[in-house]
Structure formats: structure tokens, C-alpha cells
Amino acid sequence: MARISYRKAVNQALDQEMTRDASVILMGIDVGGGSGGSGDVGSVGGVMGVTKGLYPKYGPNRVIDTPISESAIIGAAAGAAVTGMRPVAELMFVDFIGVCLDQIYNQAAKFRYMFGGKARTPLVIRTMGGAGMRAGAQHSQNLHPILTMIPGLKVVMPSNPYDAKGLLIRAIRDDDPVVFLESKALYDMKGEVPEEAYEIPFGEANFLRDGGDATIVAFGAMVPRAMQAADRLAKDGIRVTVIDPRTTSPLDEEAILDSVDETGRLVVVDESPPRCSLAADVAALVASQAFDALKAPVGMVTCPHTPVPFAPNLEDAYMPSAEKIEAAVRKTL
Amino acid sequence: MQLSRDELKRAYTSMYAIRAFEERVEKEFADGTIPGFAHVYLGQEASGVGVCFDLTDEDQIGSTHRGHGHCIAKGCEIEGMFLEIMGRDGGICGGKGGSMHIADMDKGMLGANAIVGGSPPIAVGAALTQKLRGTDRVAVAFSGDGASNQGTTLEAMNMAVILKVPMIFVFENNGYGEFTASEYSVGAPSLSDRAAAFGMPAQCVDGGDFFAVHAAMREALAHVRAGKGPYTLETRCSRFLGHFVGDPQKYRSPEELAQARANDPIQRFRDKVTTAALLDISELDEIEQQIRARVEAAAAAARAAPMPALETLETDVYVTY
């Protein structure tokens, strides 16, 4: 099995699915790699290079460079999806969702329900989120809570290369609209990824570590940090279970509840401001359905209720860290 | 191009079905059998029918909040539509869409749309599907003068041009976006003038004249089906009623309202075909009677129909979850 990056894993999933199914198309800003200029189209492949190599292989009809018109990109992808294609639209940074949210939550996500079950919208919106790149307040957010609360959408947050490939293949084959939220902080992360295509089902959490003293639930880029915290705690003989739900919608509630039933202690790590976050959501789930199992208040490690700051020291302080996660777990003991 | 007698009858049937349907909606709304809002298409019948007349079920349209006429023109069954807008079981969308969300995929009706400017980007995508599949089918986005000022519409126009998709932007300019006149809200001499700036051809026609709309649409279809990219059609229409059923329309003068009613596309069609001796008055009257009976029966059946089963509240959110 090859060790490849998270970026390459996403690229491989797109490539293999495009080969498998001619109705899979990509569209977005520079996904082809800069059409219409005097140089080589396809030499780039998106601002982070994720789609590199696909334009030369599949051509301009299947890897479609678009204007910087997010509403038209997402709306056209939704329209193509509901009429039979399987578009993968790239929304460069999830921060830009503000200019096209209508096409996501009022249109694509609602077609099936509003139309009495007669529409299928197999749309994937690939986008990236998360802080840590010194990119400032409009290029660093992680808006999964906004997306997770929308009925009709599925939301995926891969935390490693293996999951990125398997979950993206699942997303492309899925018949519902899916937001695939890549973590820009993880693009260079390497891991073992099978060459062949495989699917990881939605709504099935990944147990990264088993331990009886406490449960940590972490999402996306917070998963590696939760694992670091678990390593630190292990040095003191504290054994924790680490759960990566992998998708926030659907959410594997059973995995979380079962684990809390065993450990009695829960810390949720969410790179998001605290109000209406996934941390709050999971805490509410456990408080309402497993209250008797709890031996301590639920710990929530989130960002503060602020925009993402620019200065490196402030941004570092903004983020949940392994130290903060470790402290939160100790507080429950 | 001269239409055959059967084609003329088909056009009149479609236009009059819209008229009778919408008048019945007005009445039902007053009777309290239609929950929520109702935006009717009275006065604009020639536009929707002229645009949809040569489209097939495989051609797709995106519509607006004022979508009943587009649905009927595109072939949706009025029985299912009445059930839908009364929120009843068996409605075209199971009673879960309502007046502003009627869709019928089998008829190429991609949905009325309660978001002003919601449909144009979606129609670009539908047209993209046709282009990539190499068919000669097209997509049409209906918008009003109100939606002509939305960013989504302008983004869609540019995107359609650069992707060269087989799409027609139809702007039904009925003079008002809700209560505000397009005279005030549109900063260009006409909506069709804007199309040139996006690099596509356009026509502006009398939306009260079925024959003018139909002829312009034929040119538009020839253009897009030849692979020349999108086309814009502005139809100047009269809105008989207000924004919604029950709108007292204080913002329009009595003279203007009377004038709007005088420009009646149904009457104009009748006058034209009878003067030219293409159809007899008796033939037109017979069509009207048949439609009136059908509308009456459909509305009565919908009033008597059960509400959707409560179990459907949580179904059809996803294909799988």
C-alpha cells in the first residue's frame, strides 16, 4: 500500500471516479488550471493543486474552469445534478459559502423534499476549511455547523488520507447533495491509501483508540490533535477512546452514546466557535440520552466566539490544541 | 410560420387552462382553501405558452414564484396542481411543495422557485447536462423583471455565455417586482438590452401576443440548438392582479389597472384567429367549456381530498440517510 498525501488521496478519488463514470464532472474556479491564458492549461489544478492532472486527462468538457461566480457554479452544478450528471463542484474556500448559500440550502438541499421525493441531486461540493494557515478571517473558517443543520445535506469531514479517498468516492456515488469539507491544514498529511477504489460509508464513526477512562470525540483536523492528547494522557496511565465521526450529517450517535456508556466521561473537540457547534450538538445528545452514564460534566474544547485572527500567536491561541484537549480530559477525571 | 388549426387549438387550450385555473385559484384563495400565499399568472398566459409551445418533455424549464402558468404550459396536470396548492395527498409534490415549489421532472419542469433569481443558475446546469450529452434539448430559465436585478441571474448569464450552453433566459417583464415598478428598479432601457453586454443575442417582444412570443422563441430555439450559445427573450406582459392574491395594489393607478386588463392575451388571441378565419368562435367556446368543466372538477376533487399522511413529514429528505 502506498503512502500518499491527503491532497493526492482526494485527487486519486476524483480520477478513479471520473474514469469509472462519464457523468462525473468537475467544475469550479481554476479546477482545470487556468483556462484562456497564454500558458499551459492544466499545469495547476486548483489553488491547492488538488485537481492537478485531471484537465489534461479528461479535457475541458469534464474539468470545467468557471468564472469567479460561486452562485452560478453551485447552482449550475445543482441543475446538472438534478438532470442526470454527477458534478463535483469546488467551492475554493468554505468561507465563500456566504455568496452562494441560497443555491445550497434553498435549492439543492430541498429539491427532493419540496418535489415530493421525485428529484435526485447527486451533487458533491468539495471545499476546504480550517485555520492555521495565517490566512485571516475570511479564508480560515470551518463552517460545518451551519451546513450540518441543513436537512437534505450530508456533511463529510475527512481527517486523514485513507478516509479522504474512501469518503469522497462514497460522496460521488451518493444520490444526495454532499458537502465534502477538506481540511487545508491536512493536505500534506501522509498515510497508507490503497490504490484501488473503495468506499467508506457515511454515518459510521472511526474508533482510532480504545480506552476506558474517557471518550474524546473530534472532527476533521482536530482528530490528529486529539490523538496527540491521548498520547500525552497515556504517559500518565490515562486511557481514552478517540472517536472520529467522519461525517457530521449523518452523525453516528450510537457510537458516541455507546462509548460514553462505557467511559462515563466525554470531551468534544470542535474547530468552531462554541455556540451551536458540533461540540454543543454532541454534548446535548449525550446530556439528553446518556445523562445517567455521565460521571462528570461534558468537556467542550472549541474556538472562542471570535472571527479567526491573523497574527500567528493569536491564531494559535484561537485553535483547540493537544494541551487544551488534555486539560479538558483531566478535568473530567 | 403558420400554425395548423390543431396547433392553434393546442395553444388556446393551454392559455385558457391557465386563465381558468388561476381564476379558480383566486376564488379558492378567497374561500380559504389554499393555505399560505398565491401568486397568479393572469395576464401573462401568452408569454408562458408562447415560450413552452415548441418545447418537449425533455427540454427543461426553471420557473418563478409565479409559476402556475409555466407548469400548465409545460404540461403539468391541473388535477395534481390543485391538490398540491391546497396541500393535499396526491398533489404533484405530495403536498410538500405548495404553490411556489411545484415541480414535475417527467415534464421537464424543474420547479417553481420562491427565491427571486433562484432558477437561472439551475437552468444553466440543466443546459450543461444537455450540452455534455450532445442532445439538441434546451433549458429555459423564466425570470421576472425583479429577478433581472439579482446577482444570481447576472452570474448565470455570464456563465451560460462562456460555457456556450443551449439555454434561453426568458424575462417576463410584467412591470412590477412585488410592489416596485421596473421603471424604477431596472437601470437599463430594457432587460433585453443587458443581454448584449453579456455577449448574447436578445429580443424584446409583446408578451400579450402569443404569436409574437412564439415567433421569437422559434428564433431563440434555432440559435441555441445550432450550438451558438444562450439567448435572451424579454416578454412585456400585463399583470392583472397584484403581487399576491388579495394585494390591493395601491401603488398602481386605476387607469393603469384598467389598461392592463384591456391588454388581455386571451381576447387578443381570439380576435386574431377569428378575424383571420383560422378558428371559429364556436370552436374556441367549446375549448373554454371543456376546460371550465375540468377545472371545476379538479378543484372540487382537491377540496375533498385528504391531507397528506403525517408519516410523510419525515420522508424524502434524502434518498438514503
XYZ file of C-alpha atoms in Angstrom:
654
model
C 0.000 0.000 0.000
C 1.355 3.386 -0.992
C 1.843 6.267 1.417
C 0.300 9.300 -0.203
C -0.823 12.725 0.909
C -4.366 13.771 1.780
C -4.230 16.017 -1.308
C -3.217 13.093 -3.511
C -5.887 10.889 -1.953
C -8.582 13.373 -2.957
C -7.084 13.635 -6.440
C -6.983 9.849 -6.789
C -10.629 9.502 -5.761
C -11.679 12.099 -8.354
C -9.545 10.481 -11.031
C -10.815 6.972 -10.423
C -14.454 8.013 -10.255
C -14.145 10.071 -13.448
C -12.709 7.029 -15.194
C -15.470 4.794 -13.840
C -18.423 7.080 -14.613
C -18.590 9.523 -17.532
C -21.303 11.530 -15.800
C -18.818 12.683 -13.139
C -17.627 16.188 -13.997
C -15.634 18.793 -12.099
C -16.402 22.466 -12.096
C -15.007 25.401 -10.220
C -12.530 28.219 -10.185
C -9.245 27.061 -11.744
C -10.051 23.375 -11.242
C -8.794 22.815 -14.767
C -5.851 25.040 -14.163
C -6.301 28.459 -15.707
C -8.172 28.333 -18.991
C -7.758 31.024 -21.613
C -4.278 32.271 -20.735
C -1.182 32.135 -22.916
C 0.431 29.296 -20.975
C -0.456 25.673 -20.318
C -3.943 24.902 -19.081
C -3.829 22.097 -16.560
C -0.443 22.897 -15.127
C -2.001 23.982 -11.828
C -5.256 22.232 -10.869
C -6.945 24.401 -8.272
C -5.426 26.864 -5.855
C -4.112 23.996 -3.700
C -3.247 21.723 -6.624
C -5.820 19.123 -5.634
C -7.211 18.617 -9.154
C -3.846 18.755 -10.919
C -3.531 16.397 -13.858
C -7.251 15.910 -14.373
C -7.718 18.573 -17.053
C -5.057 17.083 -19.357
C -6.590 13.648 -18.837
C -10.310 14.428 -19.136
C -10.466 17.668 -21.108
C -12.446 20.890 -20.842
C -15.907 19.302 -21.010
C -15.351 17.306 -17.834
C -12.980 19.569 -15.920
C -14.669 22.917 -16.284
C -12.959 26.149 -15.350
C -15.594 28.659 -14.295
C -15.717 32.386 -13.665
C -15.484 33.522 -10.044
C -19.250 33.226 -9.663
C -19.955 30.920 -6.765
C -23.751 31.129 -7.039
C -23.593 30.187 -10.706
C -21.067 27.416 -10.011
C -23.076 25.774 -7.255
C -26.426 26.460 -8.933
C -25.282 25.076 -12.263
C -23.827 22.034 -10.533
C -27.157 21.512 -8.755
C -29.013 21.893 -12.051
C -26.683 19.462 -13.795
C -27.065 17.005 -10.903
C -30.847 17.073 -10.883
C -30.862 16.435 -14.636
C -28.584 13.421 -14.517
C -24.921 14.348 -14.157
C -22.752 13.757 -11.090
C -20.969 17.069 -10.709
C -18.239 17.707 -8.201
C -18.240 21.464 -7.720
C -15.328 23.092 -5.977
C -16.050 25.965 -3.646
C -12.485 27.137 -3.175
C -12.711 28.148 0.491
C -15.752 27.301 2.607
C -15.680 30.940 3.740
C -17.089 31.848 0.315
C -20.270 29.947 1.033
C -21.867 33.217 2.027
C -22.226 34.246 -1.588
C -23.843 31.007 -2.748
C -25.608 29.580 0.263
C -29.022 30.020 -1.319
C -28.155 27.592 -4.070
C -27.056 25.082 -1.438
C -29.667 25.268 1.292
C -32.731 26.633 -0.510
C -32.193 24.833 -3.788
C -30.081 21.661 -3.901
C -30.789 20.525 -0.348
C -34.549 20.965 -0.671
C -35.292 19.671 -4.169
C -36.104 16.173 -3.057
C -38.423 17.114 -0.204
C -40.159 20.024 -1.929
C -40.741 17.939 -5.027
C -42.299 15.052 -3.136
C -39.364 12.665 -3.465
C -39.179 12.876 -7.239
C -35.813 14.601 -7.535
C -32.340 13.165 -7.111
C -29.468 15.585 -6.754
C -26.165 13.699 -6.729
C -24.070 16.798 -6.166
C -20.761 16.965 -4.330
C -19.463 20.311 -3.160
C -15.771 19.993 -2.375
C -14.492 22.797 -0.262
C -11.780 23.427 2.296
C -11.869 24.915 5.724
C -9.964 25.417 8.907
C -7.464 27.751 10.471
C -3.729 27.532 10.985
C -2.559 28.877 7.631
C -2.310 32.550 8.699
C -4.956 33.254 6.090
C -7.080 35.691 8.075
C -10.733 35.855 8.980
C -12.216 35.254 5.516
C -10.075 32.273 4.488
C -9.828 30.277 7.715
C -13.273 29.371 8.965
C -14.708 25.934 9.393
C -18.417 26.319 8.771
C -19.579 22.733 9.236
C -22.137 23.639 11.947
C -24.052 25.858 9.503
C -24.063 23.069 6.938
C -24.825 20.264 9.376
C -28.087 21.838 10.475
C -29.486 21.862 6.923
C -31.875 18.971 6.248
C -31.179 17.436 2.860
C -27.407 17.926 3.012
C -24.791 15.424 4.070
C -21.562 16.779 5.526
C -18.234 14.970 5.468
C -15.066 15.934 7.350
C -12.191 13.587 6.486
C -9.343 13.584 8.999
C -6.722 11.517 7.133
C -5.760 10.415 3.608
C -7.393 6.980 3.804
C -10.716 8.457 4.853
C -10.438 11.306 2.348
C -10.308 8.869 -0.547
C -12.940 6.437 0.666
C -15.363 9.115 1.785
C -15.030 11.114 -1.434
C -15.715 8.045 -3.545
C -18.775 7.399 -1.367
C -19.829 11.047 -1.792
C -19.596 10.923 -5.585
C -21.643 7.713 -5.715
C -24.219 9.096 -3.277
C -27.560 10.295 -4.680
C -27.941 13.199 -2.236
C -26.107 16.535 -2.083
C -22.903 16.195 -0.065
C -20.582 18.883 1.240
C -17.089 17.424 1.401
C -15.162 19.650 3.766
C -11.443 19.141 3.310
C -9.027 20.407 5.898
C -6.405 22.652 4.346
C -4.134 22.015 7.316
C -4.100 18.308 6.413
C -3.337 18.462 2.677
C 0.287 17.387 3.216
C -0.546 14.706 5.785
C 0.589 11.304 4.539
C -0.913 7.921 5.165
C -1.425 4.457 3.766
C -4.002 4.504 0.982
C -4.961 1.523 -1.197
C -4.514 2.077 -4.915
C -7.890 0.591 -5.787
C -11.206 2.422 -5.301
C -13.103 1.808 -2.053
C -15.996 3.412 -0.226
C -16.315 4.420 3.406
C -19.976 4.572 4.422
C -21.461 7.754 5.869
C -22.615 7.815 9.475
C -20.078 5.246 10.661
C -17.593 6.606 13.150
C -13.972 5.538 13.213
C -12.599 4.379 16.572
C -8.951 5.417 16.497
C -8.148 4.295 20.021
C -9.891 2.381 22.786
C -9.581 3.329 26.425
C -11.909 3.092 29.390
C -11.210 6.348 31.238
C -12.818 8.910 28.916
C -14.146 9.437 25.403
C -12.841 12.117 23.054
C -14.961 12.947 20.008
C -13.096 15.061 17.465
C -13.858 16.253 13.927
C -11.628 16.781 10.876
C -8.289 18.411 11.614
C -8.967 18.078 15.333
C -8.582 14.304 15.154
C -4.759 14.324 14.958
C -4.719 16.774 17.875
C -6.987 14.525 19.893
C -4.594 11.666 19.210
C -1.672 13.761 20.465
C -3.633 14.488 23.620
C -4.381 10.785 24.017
C -0.626 10.022 23.762
C 0.161 12.557 26.473
C -2.529 11.167 28.758
C -1.329 7.608 28.150
C 2.024 8.536 29.656
C 0.175 9.048 32.928
C -1.747 5.834 32.508
C -4.944 7.539 31.426
C -6.566 5.548 28.630
C -9.026 7.327 26.385
C -11.218 6.313 23.486
C -10.882 8.586 20.458
C -13.807 8.733 18.068
C -13.792 10.407 14.653
C -17.419 10.529 13.431
C -16.116 11.261 9.882
C -19.483 12.703 8.864
C -21.384 15.311 10.871
C -24.556 14.596 8.899
C -25.462 11.818 9.285
C -23.854 11.558 12.719
C -23.054 8.190 14.253
C -24.895 8.889 17.503
C -24.827 5.271 18.555
C -21.042 5.074 18.544
C -20.794 8.140 20.763
C -23.525 7.036 23.177
C -22.125 3.503 23.454
C -18.676 4.817 24.222
C -19.893 7.279 26.848
C -21.867 4.434 28.367
C -18.565 2.647 28.932
C -16.332 5.542 29.951
C -18.778 7.937 31.643
C -16.654 10.885 30.568
C -16.772 12.906 27.357
C -14.717 15.661 25.753
C -15.773 17.009 22.358
C -13.193 18.797 20.220
C -14.527 21.064 17.521
C -12.678 23.678 15.475
C -15.548 26.114 15.565
C -16.862 28.882 17.799
C -18.747 27.280 20.683
C -22.349 28.356 20.159
C -24.366 25.949 18.011
C -21.200 23.998 17.289
C -20.802 20.262 16.832
C -19.379 20.282 20.345
C -22.646 21.725 21.635
C -24.594 19.297 19.465
C -22.778 16.211 20.744
C -22.913 17.484 24.335
C -26.673 17.927 24.006
C -27.006 14.460 22.506
C -25.209 12.873 25.428
C -26.910 15.039 28.074
C -30.349 14.141 26.738
C -29.762 10.481 26.015
C -26.980 9.250 28.288
C -27.181 11.561 31.280
C -27.132 8.706 33.767
C -23.899 7.382 32.303
C -22.056 10.649 32.862
C -19.686 10.829 35.818
C -18.601 14.399 35.081
C -19.784 17.378 33.071
C -19.091 17.132 29.331
C -15.932 18.969 28.285
C -16.057 21.107 25.162
C -12.846 22.261 23.507
C -13.703 24.797 20.854
C -12.503 28.066 19.443
C -13.601 31.283 21.144
C -16.624 33.250 19.923
C -14.486 35.392 17.617
C -13.545 35.576 13.949
C -10.266 33.826 13.123
C -7.418 36.225 13.937
C -4.435 36.832 11.662
C -1.411 37.274 13.971
C 0.250 33.863 14.339
C 0.247 33.899 18.141
C -3.424 34.861 18.231
C -4.377 32.248 15.662
C -2.520 29.567 17.614
C -4.358 30.640 20.756
C -7.651 30.525 18.855
C -7.257 26.857 17.961
C -8.021 23.854 20.131
C -4.601 22.335 20.906
C -3.441 18.996 22.247
C -2.703 20.754 25.537
C -6.223 22.134 25.812
C -7.719 18.752 24.948
C -5.514 17.041 27.522
C -6.533 19.561 30.187
C -10.207 19.114 29.345
C -9.948 15.347 29.742
C -8.120 15.687 33.084
C -10.875 17.964 34.291
C -13.443 15.205 33.784
C -11.481 12.679 35.817
C -44.546 30.352 -39.558
C -48.213 29.476 -39.965
C -49.599 27.214 -37.261
C -52.059 24.466 -38.089
C -55.614 24.502 -36.739
C -54.672 21.769 -34.261
C -51.688 23.754 -33.099
C -53.824 26.848 -32.639
C -56.289 24.840 -30.615
C -53.465 23.456 -28.514
C -52.168 26.956 -27.859
C -55.597 28.248 -26.901
C -56.269 25.230 -24.714
C -53.060 25.847 -22.824
C -53.626 29.593 -22.468
C -57.211 29.213 -21.424
C -56.334 26.443 -18.972
C -54.023 28.904 -17.249
C -56.741 31.563 -17.225
C -59.388 29.254 -15.813
C -57.005 27.663 -13.336
C -55.822 30.992 -11.968
C -59.305 32.440 -11.726
C -60.276 29.385 -9.754
C -57.194 29.856 -7.547
C -58.374 33.400 -6.821
C -61.758 32.078 -5.761
C -60.364 29.194 -3.732
C -57.961 31.547 -2.006
C -60.839 33.822 -1.058
C -62.689 30.763 0.242
C -59.722 29.872 2.423
C -58.979 26.507 0.834
C -55.453 27.477 -0.232
C -53.005 27.834 2.670
C -50.226 30.406 2.524
C -49.714 32.666 -0.473
C -50.837 32.516 -4.086
C -49.200 34.433 -6.927
C -51.226 34.102 -10.093
C -50.219 34.380 -13.732
C -53.346 36.149 -15.004
C -52.497 38.404 -17.926
C -49.239 36.624 -18.774
C -50.688 33.499 -20.400
C -49.372 34.244 -23.887
C -45.824 34.504 -22.601
C -45.582 31.115 -20.890
C -47.478 29.312 -23.619
C -45.563 31.031 -26.423
C -42.253 30.089 -24.810
C -43.154 26.486 -23.992
C -45.144 25.733 -27.155
C -42.295 24.057 -29.061
C -40.594 22.522 -26.049
C -40.773 18.789 -25.352
C -40.786 16.938 -22.045
C -37.031 16.540 -22.458
C -36.491 20.299 -22.609
C -36.308 21.743 -19.128
C -37.560 24.910 -17.544
C -36.897 26.628 -14.251
C -39.690 28.844 -13.051
C -40.532 31.544 -10.526
C -42.808 32.161 -7.551
C -45.490 32.985 -10.155
C -45.161 29.536 -11.663
C -48.617 28.016 -12.172
C -48.770 29.228 -15.763
C -45.343 27.816 -16.573
C -46.378 24.457 -15.106
C -49.516 24.283 -17.240
C -47.714 25.499 -20.342
C -45.107 22.768 -19.789
C -47.745 20.080 -19.476
C -48.253 19.568 -15.736
C -51.699 18.157 -14.896
C -54.034 20.651 -13.272
C -55.561 17.964 -11.058
C -52.212 17.359 -9.356
C -51.584 21.090 -9.202
C -54.821 21.854 -7.362
C -54.098 19.073 -4.897
C -50.613 20.476 -4.411
C -51.516 24.085 -3.793
C -54.236 23.032 -1.369
C -51.646 20.886 0.437
C -53.419 17.607 -0.203
C -52.452 13.977 -0.552
C -51.769 13.073 -4.176
C -50.523 16.554 -5.025
C -47.905 16.756 -7.716
C -45.272 17.016 -4.938
C -47.211 15.114 -2.291
C -48.405 18.343 -0.735
C -44.897 19.122 0.498
C -44.044 21.787 -2.041
C -47.040 24.064 -2.414
C -47.782 26.813 -4.894
C -44.227 28.124 -5.069
C -42.491 24.742 -5.403
C -44.420 22.791 -7.997
C -42.064 20.601 -9.996
C -42.557 17.699 -12.365
C -39.339 16.093 -13.516
C -41.150 13.913 -16.070
C -42.421 17.043 -17.786
C -39.075 18.851 -17.684
C -40.429 21.229 -15.069
C -37.526 21.766 -12.679
C -39.536 23.702 -10.187
C -41.286 26.909 -9.448
C -38.901 28.797 -7.234
C -39.740 31.020 -4.304
C -36.314 32.639 -4.334
C -36.217 35.527 -6.800
C -33.328 34.691 -9.123
C -33.197 31.105 -7.905
C -33.767 29.376 -11.205
C -31.249 30.850 -13.678
C -28.140 29.124 -12.253
C -30.009 25.812 -12.045
C -31.141 26.129 -15.640
C -27.517 26.735 -16.691
C -26.747 23.363 -15.133
C -29.656 21.688 -16.900
C -28.415 23.146 -20.176
C -24.892 21.981 -19.369
C -26.217 18.430 -18.998
C -27.743 18.642 -22.489
C -24.557 20.059 -23.950
C -22.366 17.369 -22.397
C -24.747 14.644 -23.578
C -24.769 16.061 -27.073
C -28.566 16.289 -27.315
C -30.481 19.061 -29.070
C -32.548 19.752 -25.963
C -32.515 23.120 -24.237
C -33.136 24.683 -20.849
C -35.190 27.797 -20.188
C -35.000 29.997 -17.109
C -38.060 32.119 -16.521
C -37.373 35.253 -14.523
C -39.271 38.429 -13.898
C -38.094 41.995 -14.037
C -37.398 41.654 -10.311
C -35.039 38.708 -10.771
C -33.271 40.533 -13.577
C -31.529 42.556 -10.869
C -30.349 39.583 -8.831
C -26.675 38.654 -8.871
C -27.536 35.012 -9.439
C -29.239 35.917 -12.716
C -26.325 38.014 -13.905
C -23.809 35.347 -12.887
C -25.867 32.758 -14.735
C -25.992 34.872 -17.902
C -22.226 35.201 -17.995
C -21.676 31.542 -17.141
C -24.092 30.432 -19.867
C -22.240 32.516 -22.438
C -18.768 31.322 -21.551
C -19.850 27.669 -21.344
C -21.910 28.147 -24.525
C -24.812 26.123 -23.205
C -28.165 25.684 -25.002
C -30.203 27.944 -22.792
C -32.783 30.685 -23.123
C -33.230 33.353 -20.480
C -36.844 34.483 -20.574
C -37.529 37.710 -18.716
C -41.234 38.226 -18.261
C -41.357 41.918 -17.583
C -44.764 42.480 -16.032
C -43.803 45.922 -14.838
C -43.536 45.125 -11.148
C -41.224 43.299 -8.792
C -43.613 42.840 -5.912
C -44.835 46.467 -5.430
C -41.953 48.306 -7.088
C -42.125 49.253 -10.737
C -39.431 48.012 -13.096
C -39.443 51.540 -14.476
C -37.797 52.442 -11.166
C -35.794 49.311 -10.351
C -34.210 48.471 -13.699
C -31.429 50.875 -14.599
C -31.370 49.991 -18.274
C -33.740 50.935 -21.103
C -34.843 47.319 -21.321
C -33.916 43.968 -19.847
C -33.040 42.598 -23.259
C -30.514 45.409 -23.746
C -28.463 43.891 -20.972
C -28.016 40.647 -22.883
C -25.741 42.268 -25.451
C -23.359 43.264 -22.685
C -23.083 39.607 -21.743
C -22.429 38.665 -25.360
C -25.696 37.053 -26.329
C -28.459 37.976 -28.758
C -31.818 39.091 -27.466
C -35.293 40.130 -28.494
C -37.948 42.094 -26.717
C -41.482 41.183 -27.705
C -45.082 41.930 -26.791
C -45.788 39.322 -24.124
C -49.524 39.727 -24.592
C -49.302 38.412 -28.138
C -48.908 34.651 -28.298
C -47.827 34.814 -31.935
C -45.063 37.318 -31.262
C -43.704 35.313 -28.339
C -43.882 32.069 -30.265
C -42.113 33.503 -33.321
C -39.329 34.962 -31.186
C -38.970 31.710 -29.303
C -38.576 29.813 -32.565
C -35.664 32.073 -33.448
C -34.199 31.608 -29.994
C -34.507 27.838 -30.257
C -32.883 27.782 -33.686
C -29.987 29.811 -32.292
C -29.335 27.676 -29.216
C -29.934 24.370 -30.972
C -27.336 25.349 -33.548
C -24.804 25.381 -30.725
C -24.395 29.142 -30.771
C -24.855 29.575 -27.029
C -27.587 31.188 -24.966
C -30.279 33.663 -25.979
C -32.360 36.191 -24.107
C -36.038 36.873 -24.639
C -37.870 39.664 -22.869
C -41.646 39.450 -22.958
C -43.504 42.612 -21.944
C -46.520 41.436 -20.009
C -49.506 42.756 -18.091
C -50.002 41.642 -14.526
C -53.759 41.758 -13.994
C -53.615 41.273 -10.249
C -51.197 42.370 -7.567
C -48.104 40.604 -6.369
C -50.275 38.111 -4.500
C -53.964 37.325 -4.494
C -55.522 39.949 -2.242
C -52.919 42.664 -2.898
C -54.960 45.922 -3.065
C -52.376 47.434 -5.442
C -52.427 50.963 -4.057
C -49.161 51.541 -5.871
C -50.877 51.323 -9.296
C -53.328 53.908 -10.601
C -56.879 52.849 -11.546
C -56.139 53.909 -15.122
C -53.123 51.641 -15.283
C -55.061 48.707 -13.875
C -57.810 49.170 -16.442
C -55.247 49.341 -19.201
C -53.619 46.145 -18.027
C -56.935 44.334 -18.205
C -57.570 45.760 -21.660
C -54.383 44.136 -22.931
C -55.835 40.664 -22.488
C -53.825 37.951 -24.249
C -56.790 35.583 -24.340
C -59.027 38.129 -26.060
C -56.248 39.127 -28.414
C -55.731 35.505 -29.434
C -59.460 35.064 -30.009
C -59.661 38.223 -32.083
C -56.699 37.289 -34.169
C -57.702 33.753 -35.062
C -61.341 34.580 -35.673
C -60.602 37.658 -37.774
C -58.234 35.611 -39.893
C -60.862 32.846 -40.003
C -58.398 30.298 -38.658
C -60.733 29.037 -35.933
C -64.446 29.599 -35.314
C -65.780 31.268 -32.227
C -67.712 28.110 -31.512
C -64.504 26.088 -31.504
C -62.914 28.458 -29.029
C -66.004 28.435 -26.861
C -66.045 24.679 -26.846
C -62.449 24.596 -25.647
C -63.354 27.021 -22.873
C -66.304 24.930 -21.759
C -64.257 21.759 -21.613
C -61.572 23.474 -19.595
C -64.030 25.120 -17.228
C -65.554 21.713 -16.521
C -62.168 20.135 -15.963
C -61.025 22.941 -13.659
C -64.270 22.764 -11.719
C -63.934 19.020 -11.242
C -60.254 19.214 -10.340
C -60.807 21.942 -7.750
C -63.772 20.142 -6.215
C -61.809 16.904 -6.043
C -58.894 18.685 -4.402
C -61.156 20.306 -1.816
C -62.496 16.883 -0.911
C -59.095 15.171 -0.882
C -57.408 14.152 2.372
C -54.365 15.912 3.786
C -51.028 14.104 3.380
C -50.446 11.305 5.866
C -48.482 12.516 8.894
C -45.937 9.768 8.249
C -44.785 11.697 5.179
C -43.465 14.540 7.367
C -40.058 12.922 7.616
C -39.852 11.074 4.302
C -37.986 12.110 1.157
C -35.490 14.397 2.815
C -32.733 12.163 1.440
C -32.519 9.265 -0.986
C -30.631 7.430 1.791
C -29.542 8.612 5.240
